[in-house]
Amino acid sequence: MILAVLLGVSGGSEVRGADAGKGKSKVEPTLRELAKKRGLLIGAAVDATALRTEAVYRETLGREFSILTPENAMKFGDVHPERGLDTFEDADAIVAFAGAHGMKVRGHTLVWHLALPKWLDETKLSRAELAAVLQEHIRTEVTHFRGKIYAWDVVNEALEDDGTPRDTIWRRALGPDYLAEVYRWAHEADPEAKLFYNDYNAEGLGVKSDAVYALVKGLKERGVPIDGVGLQMHLLGPPPPMADIAANIKRLAALGLEVHVTELDVAIQDMKGTEAEKLAEQAKIYRQVLETCLSQPACKALVMWGFTDAHTWIPEVTEHPDAPLIFDEAYRPKPAYQAVREVLAE
Ligand code: G3I
């Protein structure tokens, strides 16, 4: 029996889950309805072009998720492509969609060493000019979205995998204590938004997650306005032990911080076995990550880095096809979707 789900053809109605051949259909709760009962926000990163051009993308996103993150539209290079020019159109459209569908928004990301515009040239701008540019960028963007952002990834990926500070344009411009400054700037512009630190390869226990813990502990102890940590959870290989992820979330919670899984995807290109076996393994990992988040009260949101295999960053970077998300390229739910639904419905 093939569970054919009438996604995207029912105009966003709740009729889904028709069993092929039986003609029966029943209303099934959506992921966001199930997640709400568990006190969890469940979401996805949003591709601005797909949102603008694909009805089934919009219908699936608005029906299944309660929080979203602009994948690229709020990044420095996307909002300030030229010096003194603000281009918020794509981000505004995503935020408007969230508002129309009762979804919260994660702002991503204010201070990062990537996705920077070409005019931001260290050889042409002094350290003081770069500091002023960054402060104006944060003030302008956070003020523009004031009151519409649930949480900002203020700083993204400030640490190397060995736990040492990443030598970035911003650390060079403002000095090693730049994080305290940029969190204060963000808080001044929107005192209501939760301010997060976001990173990858720091989900379990180890030298990098210890460094994240020490970093945010130090900021908290100094009274810097920081409210949470984002665990990106890009699982391109075997995941960390779930017990380690739980322990990491627990120790961050003990600091009074909220934790979000911010960029979950589960690559299958390096998995062994048949396609069906890979999809089953992928579903098991989605299940385990969700169960781990649900086991920790401080884990308030689980956001995937996209939701359909039609729009994922991984093949562009690995130059190899992949299917890391919970809907396939035709927006049909995969075993991973069913696994997420089953865990939420428990
Ligand atoms: O929009 C332009 C297009 O006009 C141009 O023709 C094309 C070719 O140059 O580039 C397009 O921009 C690309 C953009 O994605 C939209 O597709 C950028 O080159 C490309 O660098 C950008 O990649 C994004 C990457 O962050 C860098 O910003 C990925 O989509 C995005 O998934 C990825 O997401 C990051 C998170 O922000 C932080 N954590 C890691 C995660 C994966 O790298």
mmCIF file of C-alpha atoms and ligand atoms in Angstrom:
data_model
loop_
_atom_site.group_PDB
_atom_site.id
_atom_site.type_symbol
_atom_site.label_atom_id
_atom_site.label_comp_id
_atom_site.label_asym_id
_atom_site.label_seq_id
_atom_site.Cartn_x
_atom_site.Cartn_y
_atom_site.Cartn_z
ATOM 1 C CA MET A 1 0.000 0.000 0.000
ATOM 2 C CA ILE A 2 1.514 3.270 -1.026
ATOM 3 C CA LEU A 3 0.573 6.179 1.159
ATOM 4 C CA ALA A 4 -0.075 8.817 -1.474
ATOM 5 C CA VAL A 5 -0.228 12.208 0.169
ATOM 6 C CA LEU A 6 -2.191 14.819 -1.754
ATOM 7 C CA LEU A 7 0.246 17.621 -0.959
ATOM 8 C CA GLY A 8 0.008 20.907 -2.740
ATOM 9 C CA VAL A 9 -2.925 19.909 -4.926
ATOM 10 C CA SER A 10 -5.587 20.526 -2.314
ATOM 11 C CA GLY A 11 -4.954 24.267 -2.162
ATOM 12 C CA GLY A 12 -3.578 24.078 1.343
ATOM 13 C CA SER A 13 -6.654 22.313 2.733
ATOM 14 C CA GLU A 14 -6.145 19.681 5.384
ATOM 15 C CA VAL A 15 -7.122 16.731 3.219
ATOM 16 C CA ARG A 16 -4.118 14.462 3.035
ATOM 17 C CA GLY A 17 -3.165 10.893 3.689
ATOM 18 C CA ALA A 18 -5.389 9.266 1.098
ATOM 19 C CA ASP A 19 -4.594 5.547 0.919
ATOM 20 C CA ALA A 20 -4.000 4.722 -2.737
ATOM 21 C CA GLY A 21 -6.835 2.604 -4.156
ATOM 22 C CA LYS A 22 -9.146 2.897 -1.203
ATOM 23 C CA GLY A 23 -10.343 6.394 -2.027
ATOM 24 C CA LYS A 24 -10.498 7.117 1.679
ATOM 25 C CA SER A 25 -9.012 10.310 2.939
ATOM 26 C CA LYS A 26 -8.727 11.633 6.450
ATOM 27 C CA VAL A 27 -7.561 14.822 7.977
ATOM 28 C CA GLU A 28 -4.077 14.381 9.389
ATOM 29 C CA PRO A 29 -2.533 16.913 11.699
ATOM 30 C CA THR A 30 0.342 18.891 10.207
ATOM 31 C CA LEU A 31 3.834 18.884 11.669
ATOM 32 C CA ARG A 32 3.259 22.345 13.130
ATOM 33 C CA GLU A 33 -0.016 21.220 14.809
ATOM 34 C CA LEU A 34 1.675 18.157 16.285
ATOM 35 C CA ALA A 35 4.759 20.141 17.319
ATOM 36 C CA LYS A 36 2.644 22.797 19.035
ATOM 37 C CA LYS A 37 1.223 20.129 21.349
ATOM 38 C CA ARG A 38 4.802 19.241 22.295
ATOM 39 C CA GLY A 39 5.738 22.879 22.927
ATOM 40 C CA LEU A 40 8.122 22.901 19.976
ATOM 41 C CA LEU A 41 8.528 25.254 17.042
ATOM 42 C CA ILE A 42 9.286 23.279 13.871
ATOM 43 C CA GLY A 43 10.626 25.051 10.845
ATOM 44 C CA ALA A 44 12.695 25.335 7.719
ATOM 45 C CA ALA A 45 15.075 27.674 5.935
ATOM 46 C CA VAL A 46 13.420 29.495 3.051
ATOM 47 C CA ASP A 47 14.732 30.042 -0.465
ATOM 48 C CA ALA A 48 13.420 33.445 -1.563
ATOM 49 C CA THR A 49 13.203 32.501 -5.242
ATOM 50 C CA ALA A 50 11.300 29.266 -4.598
ATOM 51 C CA LEU A 51 8.918 31.121 -2.306
ATOM 52 C CA ARG A 52 8.271 33.668 -5.041
ATOM 53 C CA THR A 53 7.894 31.220 -7.922
ATOM 54 C CA GLU A 54 6.503 27.890 -6.635
ATOM 55 C CA ALA A 55 2.933 27.593 -5.293
ATOM 56 C CA VAL A 56 3.552 24.102 -3.888
ATOM 57 C CA TYR A 57 6.609 25.458 -2.028
ATOM 58 C CA ARG A 58 4.462 28.149 -0.391
ATOM 59 C CA GLU A 59 1.601 25.737 0.391
ATOM 60 C CA THR A 60 3.888 23.144 1.995
ATOM 61 C CA LEU A 61 5.871 25.726 3.976
ATOM 62 C CA GLY A 62 2.794 27.530 5.312
ATOM 63 C CA ARG A 63 0.980 24.297 6.190
ATOM 64 C CA GLU A 64 3.699 22.263 7.881
ATOM 65 C CA PHE A 65 5.916 24.742 9.738
ATOM 66 C CA SER A 66 5.577 27.290 12.556
ATOM 67 C CA ILE A 67 8.947 29.035 12.219
ATOM 68 C CA LEU A 68 11.216 29.913 9.297
ATOM 69 C CA THR A 69 14.687 31.236 8.596
ATOM 70 C CA PRO A 70 15.568 33.169 5.423
ATOM 71 C CA GLU A 71 18.331 30.974 3.952
ATOM 72 C CA ASN A 72 20.191 33.922 2.423
ATOM 73 C CA ALA A 73 17.959 36.986 2.175
ATOM 74 C CA MET A 74 19.056 38.623 5.432
ATOM 75 C CA LYS A 75 22.790 38.138 4.976
ATOM 76 C CA PHE A 76 25.075 41.174 4.779
ATOM 77 C CA GLY A 77 25.802 40.809 1.060
ATOM 78 C CA ASP A 78 22.127 40.278 0.262
ATOM 79 C CA VAL A 79 20.827 43.334 2.128
ATOM 80 C CA HIS A 80 23.748 45.707 1.423
ATOM 81 C CA PRO A 81 25.019 44.724 -2.054
ATOM 82 C CA GLU A 82 26.383 48.244 -2.509
ATOM 83 C CA ARG A 83 27.635 50.638 0.150
ATOM 84 C CA GLY A 84 24.728 52.697 1.471
ATOM 85 C CA LEU A 85 22.149 50.607 -0.449
ATOM 86 C CA ASP A 86 19.582 48.571 1.517
ATOM 87 C CA THR A 87 17.814 45.811 -0.405
ATOM 88 C CA PHE A 88 15.292 44.127 1.883
ATOM 89 C CA GLU A 89 12.769 43.069 -0.767
ATOM 90 C CA ASP A 90 13.403 39.296 -0.583
ATOM 91 C CA ALA A 91 13.642 39.331 3.208
ATOM 92 C CA ASP A 92 10.500 41.466 3.476
ATOM 93 C CA ALA A 93 8.598 38.966 1.311
ATOM 94 C CA ILE A 94 9.714 36.077 3.527
ATOM 95 C CA VAL A 95 8.815 37.959 6.719
ATOM 96 C CA ALA A 96 5.441 38.919 5.216
ATOM 97 C CA PHE A 97 4.775 35.260 4.356
ATOM 98 C CA ALA A 98 5.598 34.281 7.926
ATOM 99 C CA GLY A 99 3.242 36.938 9.260
ATOM 100 C CA ALA A 100 0.427 35.799 6.955
ATOM 101 C CA HIS A 101 0.868 32.188 8.120
ATOM 102 C CA GLY A 102 1.327 32.778 11.838
ATOM 103 C CA MET A 103 4.975 31.730 11.689
ATOM 104 C CA LYS A 104 7.864 33.030 13.780
ATOM 105 C CA VAL A 105 11.057 34.205 12.088
ATOM 106 C CA ARG A 106 14.680 33.455 12.884
ATOM 107 C CA GLY A 107 16.880 36.251 11.548
ATOM 108 C CA HIS A 108 20.040 34.917 9.901
ATOM 109 C CA THR A 109 22.738 36.239 10.221
ATOM 110 C CA LEU A 110 24.174 39.614 11.207
ATOM 111 C CA VAL A 111 27.897 38.951 11.790
ATOM 112 C CA TRP A 112 29.548 36.289 9.622
ATOM 113 C CA HIS A 113 32.773 36.113 7.644
ATOM 114 C CA LEU A 114 30.939 34.830 4.540
ATOM 115 C CA ALA A 115 28.222 36.233 2.256
ATOM 116 C CA LEU A 116 29.872 39.653 2.391
ATOM 117 C CA PRO A 117 29.558 42.189 -0.446
ATOM 118 C CA LYS A 118 32.531 42.968 -2.669
ATOM 119 C CA TRP A 119 32.692 46.608 -1.529
ATOM 120 C CA LEU A 120 33.570 45.442 1.987
ATOM 121 C CA ASP A 121 37.279 45.473 1.193
ATOM 122 C CA GLU A 122 39.763 45.437 4.060
ATOM 123 C CA THR A 123 42.446 46.886 1.797
ATOM 124 C CA LYS A 124 40.324 49.966 1.224
ATOM 125 C CA LEU A 125 38.555 50.442 4.560
ATOM 126 C CA SER A 126 40.234 51.207 7.883
ATOM 127 C CA ARG A 127 39.453 49.219 10.994
ATOM 128 C CA ALA A 128 37.432 52.177 12.305
ATOM 129 C CA GLU A 129 35.468 52.362 9.035
ATOM 130 C CA LEU A 130 34.786 48.608 9.125
ATOM 131 C CA ALA A 131 33.559 48.868 12.720
ATOM 132 C CA ALA A 132 31.280 51.744 11.762
ATOM 133 C CA VAL A 133 30.010 49.808 8.728
ATOM 134 C CA LEU A 134 29.198 46.766 10.859
ATOM 135 C CA GLN A 135 27.449 48.841 13.527
ATOM 136 C CA GLU A 136 25.375 50.606 10.852
ATOM 137 C CA HIS A 137 24.576 47.262 9.177
ATOM 138 C CA ILE A 138 23.299 45.788 12.453
ATOM 139 C CA ARG A 139 21.414 48.947 13.418
ATOM 140 C CA THR A 140 19.790 49.296 9.991
ATOM 141 C CA GLU A 141 18.773 45.656 9.536
ATOM 142 C CA VAL A 142 17.627 44.926 13.096
ATOM 143 C CA THR A 143 15.661 48.178 13.183
ATOM 144 C CA HIS A 144 14.087 47.381 9.800
ATOM 145 C CA PHE A 145 12.724 44.073 11.153
ATOM 146 C CA ARG A 146 12.126 45.277 14.710
ATOM 147 C CA GLY A 147 9.236 43.404 16.345
ATOM 148 C CA LYS A 148 9.128 40.755 13.593
ATOM 149 C CA ILE A 149 12.093 38.567 14.563
ATOM 150 C CA TYR A 150 11.751 35.875 17.238
ATOM 151 C CA ALA A 151 15.478 35.208 17.354
ATOM 152 C CA TRP A 152 18.548 36.585 15.582
ATOM 153 C CA ASP A 153 21.635 34.581 14.784
ATOM 154 C CA VAL A 154 23.686 37.632 15.729
ATOM 155 C CA VAL A 155 27.081 35.923 15.307
ATOM 156 C CA ASN A 156 27.555 32.879 13.088
ATOM 157 C CA GLU A 157 30.557 30.514 13.105
ATOM 158 C CA ALA A 158 33.063 32.625 15.087
ATOM 159 C CA LEU A 159 35.112 29.569 16.155
ATOM 160 C CA GLU A 160 37.431 27.219 14.296
ATOM 161 C CA ASP A 161 36.906 23.464 14.602
ATOM 162 C CA ASP A 162 39.756 23.344 17.152
ATOM 163 C CA GLY A 163 37.854 25.807 19.326
ATOM 164 C CA THR A 164 40.121 28.804 18.714
ATOM 165 C CA PRO A 165 38.613 32.114 17.602
ATOM 166 C CA ARG A 166 38.202 32.321 13.821
ATOM 167 C CA ASP A 167 40.394 35.071 12.356
ATOM 168 C CA THR A 168 37.722 37.041 10.529
ATOM 169 C CA ILE A 169 37.379 40.515 9.038
ATOM 170 C CA TRP A 170 35.232 41.452 12.034
ATOM 171 C CA ARG A 171 37.649 40.159 14.672
ATOM 172 C CA ARG A 172 40.468 42.010 12.920
ATOM 173 C CA ALA A 173 38.427 45.207 12.675
ATOM 174 C CA LEU A 174 36.934 45.329 16.168
ATOM 175 C CA GLY A 175 39.354 43.251 18.206
ATOM 176 C CA PRO A 176 38.934 39.947 20.090
ATOM 177 C CA ASP A 177 36.055 41.261 22.207
ATOM 178 C CA TYR A 178 33.879 42.077 19.186
ATOM 179 C CA LEU A 179 31.134 39.658 20.175
ATOM 180 C CA ALA A 180 30.173 41.663 23.271
ATOM 181 C CA GLU A 181 29.906 44.791 21.142
ATOM 182 C CA VAL A 182 27.780 43.320 18.358
ATOM 183 C CA TYR A 183 25.311 41.666 20.750
ATOM 184 C CA ARG A 184 24.857 45.007 22.504
ATOM 185 C CA TRP A 185 24.284 46.758 19.168
ATOM 186 C CA ALA A 186 21.652 44.185 18.201
ATOM 187 C CA HIS A 187 19.932 44.466 21.581
ATOM 188 C CA GLU A 188 19.811 48.261 21.348
ATOM 189 C CA ALA A 189 18.085 47.991 17.955
ATOM 190 C CA ASP A 190 15.503 45.395 19.067
ATOM 191 C CA PRO A 191 15.349 44.691 22.819
ATOM 192 C CA GLU A 192 12.615 42.083 22.264
ATOM 193 C CA ALA A 193 14.402 39.761 19.870
ATOM 194 C CA LYS A 194 16.219 36.753 21.361
ATOM 195 C CA LEU A 195 19.908 36.947 20.490
ATOM 196 C CA PHE A 196 21.666 33.699 19.548
ATOM 197 C CA TYR A 197 25.146 32.447 18.806
ATOM 198 C CA ASN A 198 25.037 29.901 15.917
ATOM 199 C CA ASP A 199 27.666 27.345 14.872
ATOM 200 C CA TYR A 200 28.276 23.923 13.303
ATOM 201 C CA ASN A 201 30.238 20.846 14.490
ATOM 202 C CA ALA A 202 29.419 21.918 18.066
ATOM 203 C CA GLU A 203 26.267 19.859 18.560
ATOM 204 C CA GLY A 204 27.705 17.055 20.693
ATOM 205 C CA LEU A 205 30.578 17.148 23.194
ATOM 206 C CA GLY A 206 34.103 17.969 22.143
ATOM 207 C CA VAL A 207 36.678 20.696 21.799
ATOM 208 C CA LYS A 208 34.527 22.980 19.637
ATOM 209 C CA SER A 209 31.335 22.586 21.649
ATOM 210 C CA ASP A 210 33.389 23.162 24.821
ATOM 211 C CA ALA A 211 34.651 26.385 23.224
ATOM 212 C CA VAL A 212 31.099 27.467 22.341
ATOM 213 C CA TYR A 213 30.045 26.720 25.916
ATOM 214 C CA ALA A 214 32.950 28.766 27.327
ATOM 215 C CA LEU A 215 32.275 31.612 24.891
ATOM 216 C CA VAL A 216 28.587 32.025 25.699
ATOM 217 C CA LYS A 217 29.173 31.399 29.428
ATOM 218 C CA GLY A 218 31.660 34.264 29.445
ATOM 219 C CA LEU A 219 29.295 36.583 27.593
ATOM 220 C CA LYS A 220 26.410 35.722 29.937
ATOM 221 C CA GLU A 221 28.566 36.270 33.018
ATOM 222 C CA ARG A 222 29.541 39.727 31.744
ATOM 223 C CA GLY A 223 25.897 40.681 31.269
ATOM 224 C CA VAL A 224 26.139 40.674 27.473
ATOM 225 C CA PRO A 225 22.602 40.297 26.039
ATOM 226 C CA ILE A 226 22.693 36.748 24.662
ATOM 227 C CA ASP A 227 19.706 34.408 24.964
ATOM 228 C CA GLY A 228 20.526 31.235 23.122
ATOM 229 C CA VAL A 229 22.713 28.956 21.082
ATOM 230 C CA GLY A 230 21.939 27.566 17.651
ATOM 231 C CA LEU A 231 23.196 24.049 16.935
ATOM 232 C CA GLN A 232 23.276 23.923 13.143
ATOM 233 C CA MET A 233 23.128 20.090 12.910
ATOM 234 C CA HIS A 234 24.292 19.740 9.308
ATOM 235 C CA LEU A 235 24.735 15.953 9.373
ATOM 236 C CA LEU A 236 26.932 15.219 6.366
ATOM 237 C CA GLY A 237 28.297 12.083 8.016
ATOM 238 C CA PRO A 238 27.461 9.969 11.056
ATOM 239 C CA PRO A 239 25.826 12.144 13.740
ATOM 240 C CA PRO A 240 27.387 12.752 17.160
ATOM 241 C CA PRO A 241 26.106 10.452 19.929
ATOM 242 C CA MET A 242 22.610 11.632 20.865
ATOM 243 C CA ALA A 243 23.534 11.403 24.552
ATOM 244 C CA ASP A 244 26.305 13.944 23.899
ATOM 245 C CA ILE A 245 23.896 16.302 22.138
ATOM 246 C CA ALA A 246 21.487 15.992 25.070
ATOM 247 C CA ALA A 247 24.299 16.677 27.559
ATOM 248 C CA ASN A 248 25.429 19.687 25.544
ATOM 249 C CA ILE A 249 21.913 21.143 25.434
ATOM 250 C CA LYS A 250 21.563 20.485 29.156
ATOM 251 C CA ARG A 251 24.738 22.376 30.063
ATOM 252 C CA LEU A 252 23.773 25.316 27.844
ATOM 253 C CA ALA A 253 20.338 25.341 29.499
ATOM 254 C CA ALA A 254 22.033 25.464 32.900
ATOM 255 C CA LEU A 255 23.468 28.826 31.804
ATOM 256 C CA GLY A 256 19.902 30.055 31.310
ATOM 257 C CA LEU A 257 20.152 29.813 27.528
ATOM 258 C CA GLU A 258 17.573 28.611 25.006
ATOM 259 C CA VAL A 259 18.766 26.117 22.373
ATOM 260 C CA HIS A 260 17.563 25.782 18.794
ATOM 261 C CA VAL A 261 18.473 23.166 16.235
ATOM 262 C CA THR A 262 18.919 25.695 13.456
ATOM 263 C CA GLU A 263 19.998 24.022 10.190
ATOM 264 C CA LEU A 264 19.185 20.300 10.319
ATOM 265 C CA ASP A 265 19.738 18.267 7.188
ATOM 266 C CA VAL A 266 20.889 14.649 6.807
ATOM 267 C CA ALA A 267 22.986 13.902 3.736
ATOM 268 C CA ILE A 268 22.650 10.430 2.232
ATOM 269 C CA GLN A 269 25.254 10.593 -0.551
ATOM 270 C CA ASP A 270 27.891 8.765 1.526
ATOM 271 C CA MET A 271 25.498 6.257 3.106
ATOM 272 C CA LYS A 272 25.791 2.590 2.130
ATOM 273 C CA GLY A 273 22.974 0.383 0.807
ATOM 274 C CA THR A 274 19.993 0.677 -1.477
ATOM 275 C CA GLU A 275 18.071 3.943 -1.887
ATOM 276 C CA ALA A 276 15.371 2.572 0.420
ATOM 277 C CA GLU A 277 17.971 1.644 3.051
ATOM 278 C CA LYS A 278 19.533 5.117 2.852
ATOM 279 C CA LEU A 279 16.135 6.781 3.271
ATOM 280 C CA ALA A 280 15.380 4.523 6.241
ATOM 281 C CA GLU A 281 18.730 5.418 7.845
ATOM 282 C CA GLN A 282 18.028 9.084 7.192
ATOM 283 C CA ALA A 283 14.588 8.762 8.806
ATOM 284 C CA LYS A 284 16.167 7.144 11.853
ATOM 285 C CA ILE A 285 18.556 10.067 12.266
ATOM 286 C CA TYR A 286 15.774 12.650 11.924
ATOM 287 C CA ARG A 287 13.845 10.674 14.542
ATOM 288 C CA GLN A 288 16.804 10.595 16.935
ATOM 289 C CA VAL A 289 17.589 14.302 16.606
ATOM 290 C CA LEU A 290 13.965 15.264 17.196
ATOM 291 C CA GLU A 291 13.662 12.899 20.175
ATOM 292 C CA THR A 292 16.836 14.414 21.640
ATOM 293 C CA CYS A 293 15.535 17.958 21.232
ATOM 294 C CA LEU A 294 12.181 17.004 22.756
ATOM 295 C CA SER A 295 13.969 15.391 25.710
ATOM 296 C CA GLN A 296 15.480 18.779 26.664
ATOM 297 C CA PRO A 297 13.037 21.524 27.790
ATOM 298 C CA ALA A 298 15.501 24.232 26.669
ATOM 299 C CA CYS A 299 15.321 22.984 23.060
ATOM 300 C CA LYS A 300 12.510 25.219 21.833
ATOM 301 C CA ALA A 301 12.859 25.025 18.053
ATOM 302 C CA LEU A 302 13.961 22.549 15.428
ATOM 303 C CA VAL A 303 14.626 24.176 12.048
ATOM 304 C CA MET A 304 15.706 22.209 8.977
ATOM 305 C CA TRP A 305 17.890 23.787 6.340
ATOM 306 C CA GLY A 306 15.148 23.619 3.738
ATOM 307 C CA PHE A 307 12.357 21.070 3.513
ATOM 308 C CA THR A 308 12.379 19.737 -0.064
ATOM 309 C CA ASP A 309 15.244 18.021 -1.888
ATOM 310 C CA ALA A 310 14.423 20.369 -4.768
ATOM 311 C CA HIS A 311 16.123 23.175 -2.820
ATOM 312 C CA THR A 312 19.170 22.204 -0.789
ATOM 313 C CA TRP A 313 22.670 23.684 -0.593
ATOM 314 C CA ILE A 314 24.489 20.354 -0.283
ATOM 315 C CA PRO A 315 24.827 19.195 -3.936
ATOM 316 C CA GLU A 316 26.200 22.624 -4.950
ATOM 317 C CA VAL A 317 28.969 22.332 -2.361
ATOM 318 C CA THR A 318 29.749 18.615 -2.594
ATOM 319 C CA GLU A 319 29.204 18.543 -6.380
ATOM 320 C CA HIS A 320 27.309 15.298 -5.859
ATOM 321 C CA PRO A 321 23.541 14.698 -5.863
ATOM 322 C CA ASP A 322 21.900 14.350 -2.483
ATOM 323 C CA ALA A 323 18.478 14.155 -0.835
ATOM 324 C CA PRO A 324 18.964 15.526 2.707
ATOM 325 C CA LEU A 325 15.483 16.816 3.549
ATOM 326 C CA ILE A 326 12.045 15.459 4.511
ATOM 327 C CA PHE A 327 10.150 16.067 1.263
ATOM 328 C CA ASP A 328 11.453 14.780 -2.069
ATOM 329 C CA GLU A 329 11.933 16.906 -5.171
ATOM 330 C CA ALA A 330 8.246 16.466 -6.038
ATOM 331 C CA TYR A 331 7.218 17.567 -2.519
ATOM 332 C CA ARG A 332 6.164 14.058 -1.542
ATOM 333 C CA PRO A 333 6.847 13.209 2.117
ATOM 334 C CA LYS A 334 9.774 10.829 2.624
ATOM 335 C CA PRO A 335 10.303 8.277 5.401
ATOM 336 C CA ALA A 336 12.030 11.083 7.327
ATOM 337 C CA TYR A 337 8.792 13.089 7.244
ATOM 338 C CA GLN A 338 6.852 10.113 8.596
ATOM 339 C CA ALA A 339 9.461 9.620 11.314
ATOM 340 C CA VAL A 340 9.187 13.284 12.391
ATOM 341 C CA ARG A 341 5.395 13.009 12.389
ATOM 342 C CA GLU A 342 5.439 9.813 14.474
ATOM 343 C CA VAL A 343 7.777 11.303 17.096
ATOM 344 C CA LEU A 344 5.727 14.482 17.369
ATOM 345 C CA ALA A 345 2.506 12.461 17.673
ATOM 346 C CA GLU A 346 3.827 10.327 20.549
HETATM 347 O O1 G3I B 1 21.763 34.677 -5.885
HETATM 348 C C1 G3I B 1 23.004 34.482 -6.591
HETATM 349 C C2 G3I B 1 22.746 34.362 -8.090
HETATM 350 O O2 G3I B 1 22.236 35.601 -8.572
HETATM 351 C C3 G3I B 1 24.059 34.014 -8.805
HETATM 352 O O3 G3I B 1 23.793 33.808 -10.170
HETATM 353 C C4 G3I B 1 24.624 32.719 -8.193
HETATM 354 C C5 G3I B 1 25.918 32.276 -8.833
HETATM 355 O O4 G3I B 1 26.962 33.095 -8.367
HETATM 356 O O5 G3I B 1 24.876 32.944 -6.773
HETATM 357 C C6 G3I B 1 23.655 33.209 -6.083
HETATM 358 O O6 G3I B 1 23.942 33.423 -4.733
HETATM 359 C C7 G3I B 1 24.278 32.213 -4.042
HETATM 360 C C8 G3I B 1 23.284 32.035 -2.882
HETATM 361 O O7 G3I B 1 23.658 30.893 -2.073
HETATM 362 C C9 G3I B 1 21.856 31.807 -3.388
HETATM 363 O O8 G3I B 1 21.811 30.610 -4.114
HETATM 364 C C10 G3I B 1 25.695 32.388 -3.470
HETATM 365 O O9 G3I B 1 26.616 32.404 -4.543
HETATM 366 C C11 G3I B 1 26.015 31.207 -2.554
HETATM 367 O O10 G3I B 1 27.263 31.428 -1.907
HETATM 368 C C12 G3I B 1 24.941 31.091 -1.477
HETATM 369 O O11 G3I B 1 25.239 29.939 -0.694
HETATM 370 C C13 G3I B 1 24.604 29.916 0.583
HETATM 371 C C14 G3I B 1 25.701 29.823 1.658
HETATM 372 O O12 G3I B 1 25.108 29.676 2.959
HETATM 373 C C15 G3I B 1 26.580 31.065 1.675
HETATM 374 O O13 G3I B 1 25.802 32.199 2.035
HETATM 375 C C16 G3I B 1 23.694 28.691 0.660
HETATM 376 O O14 G3I B 1 22.586 28.856 -0.223
HETATM 377 C C17 G3I B 1 23.176 28.514 2.079
HETATM 378 O O15 G3I B 1 22.434 27.291 2.192
HETATM 379 C C18 G3I B 1 24.344 28.457 3.056
HETATM 380 O O16 G3I B 1 23.809 28.362 4.345
HETATM 381 C C19 G3I B 1 24.789 28.317 5.393
HETATM 382 C C20 G3I B 1 24.244 29.108 6.572
HETATM 383 O O17 G3I B 1 23.942 30.423 6.175
HETATM 384 C C21 G3I B 1 25.225 29.066 7.737
HETATM 385 N N1 G3I B 1 25.524 27.672 8.119
HETATM 386 C C22 G3I B 1 26.045 26.872 6.995
HETATM 387 C C23 G3I B 1 25.032 26.856 5.850
HETATM 388 C C24 G3I B 1 25.515 25.980 4.708
HETATM 389 O O18 G3I B 1 26.689 26.492 4.153
#
